[in-house]
Short mmCIF file of N, CA and C in Angstrom, two decimals:
data_model
loop_
_atom_site.label_atom_id
_atom_site.label_comp_id
_atom_site.label_asym_id
_atom_site.label_seq_id
_atom_site.Cartn_x
_atom_site.Cartn_y
_atom_site.Cartn_z
N MET A 3 64.24 120.28 135.20
CA MET A 3 63.66 119.05 135.73
C MET A 3 63.19 119.87 137.71
N ASP A 4 62.17 120.48 138.09
CA ASP A 4 61.69 120.90 139.05
C ASP A 4 61.66 120.27 140.69
N THR A 5 62.77 120.68 141.39
CA THR A 5 62.88 119.92 143.42
C THR A 5 62.39 120.15 143.65
N GLY A 6 61.55 121.59 143.67
CA GLY A 6 60.79 122.40 144.58
C GLY A 6 59.70 121.27 144.83
N GLN A 7 59.01 120.44 143.78
CA GLN A 7 57.00 120.07 143.73
C GLN A 7 57.27 118.58 144.41
N LEU A 8 56.79 118.82 145.93
CA LEU A 8 56.78 117.38 146.26
C LEU A 8 55.64 116.70 145.84
N LEU A 9 54.68 116.84 145.51
CA LEU A 9 53.60 116.17 144.65
C LEU A 9 52.99 116.50 143.77
N ARG A 10 52.03 115.75 142.28
CA ARG A 10 51.80 116.12 141.37
C ARG A 10 50.92 115.41 140.99
N VAL A 11 49.49 115.75 141.12
CA VAL A 11 48.94 114.02 140.70
C VAL A 11 47.62 115.45 139.46
N GLN A 12 47.51 114.13 138.88
CA GLN A 12 47.09 115.52 137.36
C GLN A 12 45.69 113.66 136.58
N GLY A 13 44.69 114.70 136.27
CA GLY A 13 43.56 113.43 135.85
C GLY A 13 43.55 112.39 136.44
N ILE A 14 43.68 112.83 138.32
CA ILE A 14 43.00 111.54 138.90
C ILE A 14 41.03 111.76 138.42
N SER A 15 40.97 110.78 138.70
CA SER A 15 38.99 110.05 138.36
C SER A 15 39.42 109.44 139.19
N LYS A 16 38.22 109.53 140.29
CA LYS A 16 37.26 108.36 140.51
C LYS A 16 35.50 108.05 140.33
N SER A 17 34.72 107.25 139.87
CA SER A 17 32.88 106.98 139.92
C SER A 17 33.06 106.19 140.78
N PHE A 18 31.72 106.37 141.40
CA PHE A 18 31.27 105.44 142.29
C PHE A 18 29.66 104.84 141.26
N PRO A 19 28.77 103.65 141.39
CA PRO A 19 27.80 103.86 140.28
C PRO A 19 26.95 104.74 140.11
N GLY A 20 26.83 105.91 139.51
CA GLY A 20 25.62 106.96 139.49
C GLY A 20 26.48 108.45 140.31
N VAL A 21 27.92 108.17 140.12
CA VAL A 21 28.48 109.55 141.22
C VAL A 21 29.29 108.98 140.02
N GLN A 22 29.86 110.45 139.54
CA GLN A 22 31.24 111.02 139.30
C GLN A 22 31.72 112.38 140.54
N ALA A 23 33.00 111.01 141.70
CA ALA A 23 33.03 111.75 142.61
C ALA A 23 35.06 112.77 141.73
N LEU A 24 35.14 111.84 141.38
CA LEU A 24 36.44 113.57 141.69
C LEU A 24 36.79 112.87 139.51
N PRO A 25 36.26 114.64 138.69
CA PRO A 25 36.36 114.36 137.44
C PRO A 25 38.29 114.49 136.97
N GLN A 26 38.74 114.32 136.83
CA GLN A 26 40.45 114.22 136.12
C GLN A 26 40.64 115.49 136.84
N VAL A 27 41.54 115.71 138.48
CA VAL A 27 41.77 116.55 139.46
C VAL A 27 43.27 116.82 138.71
N ASP A 28 43.67 118.03 138.60
CA ASP A 28 45.23 118.49 139.05
C ASP A 28 45.68 119.23 140.31
N PHE A 29 46.62 119.05 140.28
CA PHE A 29 46.85 120.39 141.64
C PHE A 29 48.29 119.75 141.70
N GLU A 30 49.03 120.44 142.32
CA GLU A 30 51.04 120.44 142.53
C GLU A 30 50.48 120.86 143.97
N LEU A 31 51.88 120.60 144.61
CA LEU A 31 52.19 120.78 145.82
C LEU A 31 53.78 121.04 145.51
N ARG A 32 54.46 122.65 146.76
CA ARG A 32 55.87 122.75 146.41
C ARG A 32 56.34 123.33 147.66
N LYS A 33 57.61 123.17 147.97
CA LYS A 33 58.14 123.39 149.32
C LYS A 33 57.79 124.70 149.61
N GLY A 34 57.10 124.38 150.94
CA GLY A 34 57.14 125.50 151.58
C GLY A 34 56.04 126.94 151.11
N GLU A 35 54.73 125.47 150.65
CA GLU A 35 54.44 126.66 150.74
C GLU A 35 52.55 125.73 151.60
N ILE A 36 51.44 126.48 151.61
CA ILE A 36 50.72 125.47 153.19
C ILE A 36 49.47 125.30 152.13
N HIS A 37 48.51 124.45 152.37
CA HIS A 37 47.87 124.02 151.29
C HIS A 37 46.51 123.81 152.13
N ALA A 38 45.16 123.62 152.22
CA ALA A 38 44.43 124.00 152.96
C ALA A 38 42.85 122.54 151.54
N LEU A 39 42.79 121.90 151.57
CA LEU A 39 41.37 120.96 150.65
C LEU A 39 39.73 121.63 151.78
N MET A 40 39.44 122.30 151.18
CA MET A 40 38.42 122.18 152.23
C MET A 40 37.21 122.58 150.26
N GLY A 41 36.30 122.52 150.64
CA GLY A 41 35.09 122.18 150.34
C GLY A 41 33.40 121.92 150.58
N GLU A 42 32.31 121.95 149.94
CA GLU A 42 31.16 121.67 150.05
C GLU A 42 31.16 119.77 150.48
N ASN A 43 30.22 119.64 151.05
CA ASN A 43 29.61 118.15 151.25
C ASN A 43 29.53 117.12 149.98
N GLY A 44 29.93 116.57 149.66
CA GLY A 44 29.66 115.55 148.39
C GLY A 44 31.04 116.31 147.61
N ALA A 45 31.29 117.04 147.99
CA ALA A 45 32.78 117.39 146.38
C ALA A 45 33.50 117.14 146.25
N GLY A 46 34.63 115.86 146.88
CA GLY A 46 35.40 114.73 147.34
C GLY A 46 36.57 115.38 147.32
N LYS A 47 36.23 115.30 148.93
CA LYS A 47 37.58 115.85 149.14
C LYS A 47 38.41 114.65 150.45
N SER A 48 37.15 113.70 150.56
CA SER A 48 37.37 112.50 151.14
C SER A 48 38.30 111.26 150.15
N THR A 49 36.61 111.37 148.84
CA THR A 49 38.01 110.53 148.12
C THR A 49 38.80 110.80 147.60
N LEU A 50 39.37 111.72 147.53
CA LEU A 50 40.96 112.71 147.05
C LEU A 50 41.66 111.89 147.80
N ILE A 51 41.78 112.39 149.05
CA ILE A 51 42.60 111.00 150.31
C ILE A 51 42.87 109.69 150.37
N LYS A 52 40.80 109.05 149.99
CA LYS A 52 41.41 108.13 149.80
C LYS A 52 42.01 107.60 149.16
N VAL A 53 41.70 108.02 147.95
CA VAL A 53 42.51 107.67 146.67
C VAL A 53 44.22 107.60 146.57
N LEU A 54 44.38 108.78 147.29
CA LEU A 54 46.10 109.05 147.30
C LEU A 54 47.07 108.15 148.67
N THR A 55 45.60 107.76 149.03
CA THR A 55 45.98 106.67 150.16
C THR A 55 46.35 105.69 149.92
N GLY A 56 45.20 105.14 148.58
CA GLY A 56 45.41 102.85 148.63
C GLY A 56 44.66 103.17 148.57
N VAL A 57 43.35 103.89 149.50
CA VAL A 57 41.75 102.45 149.45
C VAL A 57 41.39 103.14 148.83
N TYR A 58 40.86 103.62 147.62
CA TYR A 58 40.05 103.38 146.65
C TYR A 58 41.49 103.07 146.08
N GLU A 59 40.57 102.58 144.91
CA GLU A 59 42.36 102.07 143.62
C GLU A 59 40.94 103.65 142.66
N LYS A 60 41.98 104.47 142.17
CA LYS A 60 42.07 105.34 140.89
C LYS A 60 41.52 104.93 139.74
N GLU A 61 41.00 105.42 138.90
CA GLU A 61 40.75 104.72 137.41
C GLU A 61 41.11 105.21 136.58
N LEU A 62 41.47 106.29 136.45
CA LEU A 62 42.71 107.41 135.71
C LEU A 62 43.24 108.25 136.38
N GLY A 63 44.69 108.83 135.39
CA GLY A 63 45.02 109.68 136.20
C GLY A 63 46.40 108.76 136.82
N THR A 64 47.80 109.52 136.67
CA THR A 64 49.02 109.99 137.86
C THR A 64 49.68 110.39 139.02
N VAL A 65 49.31 110.42 139.27
CA VAL A 65 50.64 110.93 141.12
C VAL A 65 51.29 110.75 140.70
N TRP A 66 52.67 111.87 141.55
CA TRP A 66 53.71 112.01 140.65
C TRP A 66 54.00 112.50 142.60
N MET A 67 54.77 111.45 143.12
CA MET A 67 55.76 112.18 144.38
C MET A 67 57.63 112.79 144.40
N ASN A 68 57.87 113.94 144.98
CA ASN A 68 59.21 113.76 144.30
C ASN A 68 59.24 113.37 143.10
N GLN A 69 59.36 114.05 142.11
CA GLN A 69 58.97 113.47 141.25
C GLN A 69 59.56 112.08 140.29
N GLN A 70 58.79 111.74 141.56
CA GLN A 70 58.71 109.71 140.63
C GLN A 70 57.67 109.21 140.50
N GLU A 71 56.57 108.43 139.91
CA GLU A 71 55.11 108.10 140.20
C GLU A 71 55.24 106.98 140.69
N ILE A 72 53.74 107.05 141.33
CA ILE A 72 53.52 106.49 143.24
C ILE A 72 51.92 105.46 142.10
N LEU A 73 51.67 104.49 143.23
CA LEU A 73 50.83 103.99 142.52
C LEU A 73 50.31 102.67 143.84
N PRO A 74 50.03 104.38 145.26
CA PRO A 74 49.43 104.12 146.01
C PRO A 74 48.68 102.11 145.90
N ARG A 75 48.63 101.49 146.94
CA ARG A 75 47.59 100.35 146.22
C ARG A 75 46.71 99.86 147.30
N SER A 76 46.90 100.44 148.84
CA SER A 76 46.98 100.70 149.43
C SER A 76 46.82 100.95 150.57
N PRO A 77 46.98 101.71 152.15
CA PRO A 77 46.99 102.85 152.89
C PRO A 77 48.78 101.56 153.26
N LEU A 78 49.10 100.87 153.60
CA LEU A 78 50.58 99.91 154.24
C LEU A 78 51.25 100.80 152.90
N HIS A 79 50.72 100.63 151.87
CA HIS A 79 51.88 100.77 149.88
C HIS A 79 52.11 101.97 150.55
N ALA A 80 51.15 103.23 151.08
CA ALA A 80 51.06 104.80 150.66
C ALA A 80 51.93 105.03 151.61
#
């Protein structure tokens, strides 16, 4: 078990009619690291944050926080 891992995202996918907004996104965030979410307009930055906070429901994939799977279903739950 890696106790330094805070957030792990594996295979997160989200699409809208005619657009694959998140094509199976994977990443990990660990204690002590500094990250930025950057990309061009339309790259999926806002969609990723909205999936992680429960604004949008993911179609595929898993999210773990502190080694436990989470299923945010609404911003209040997230």
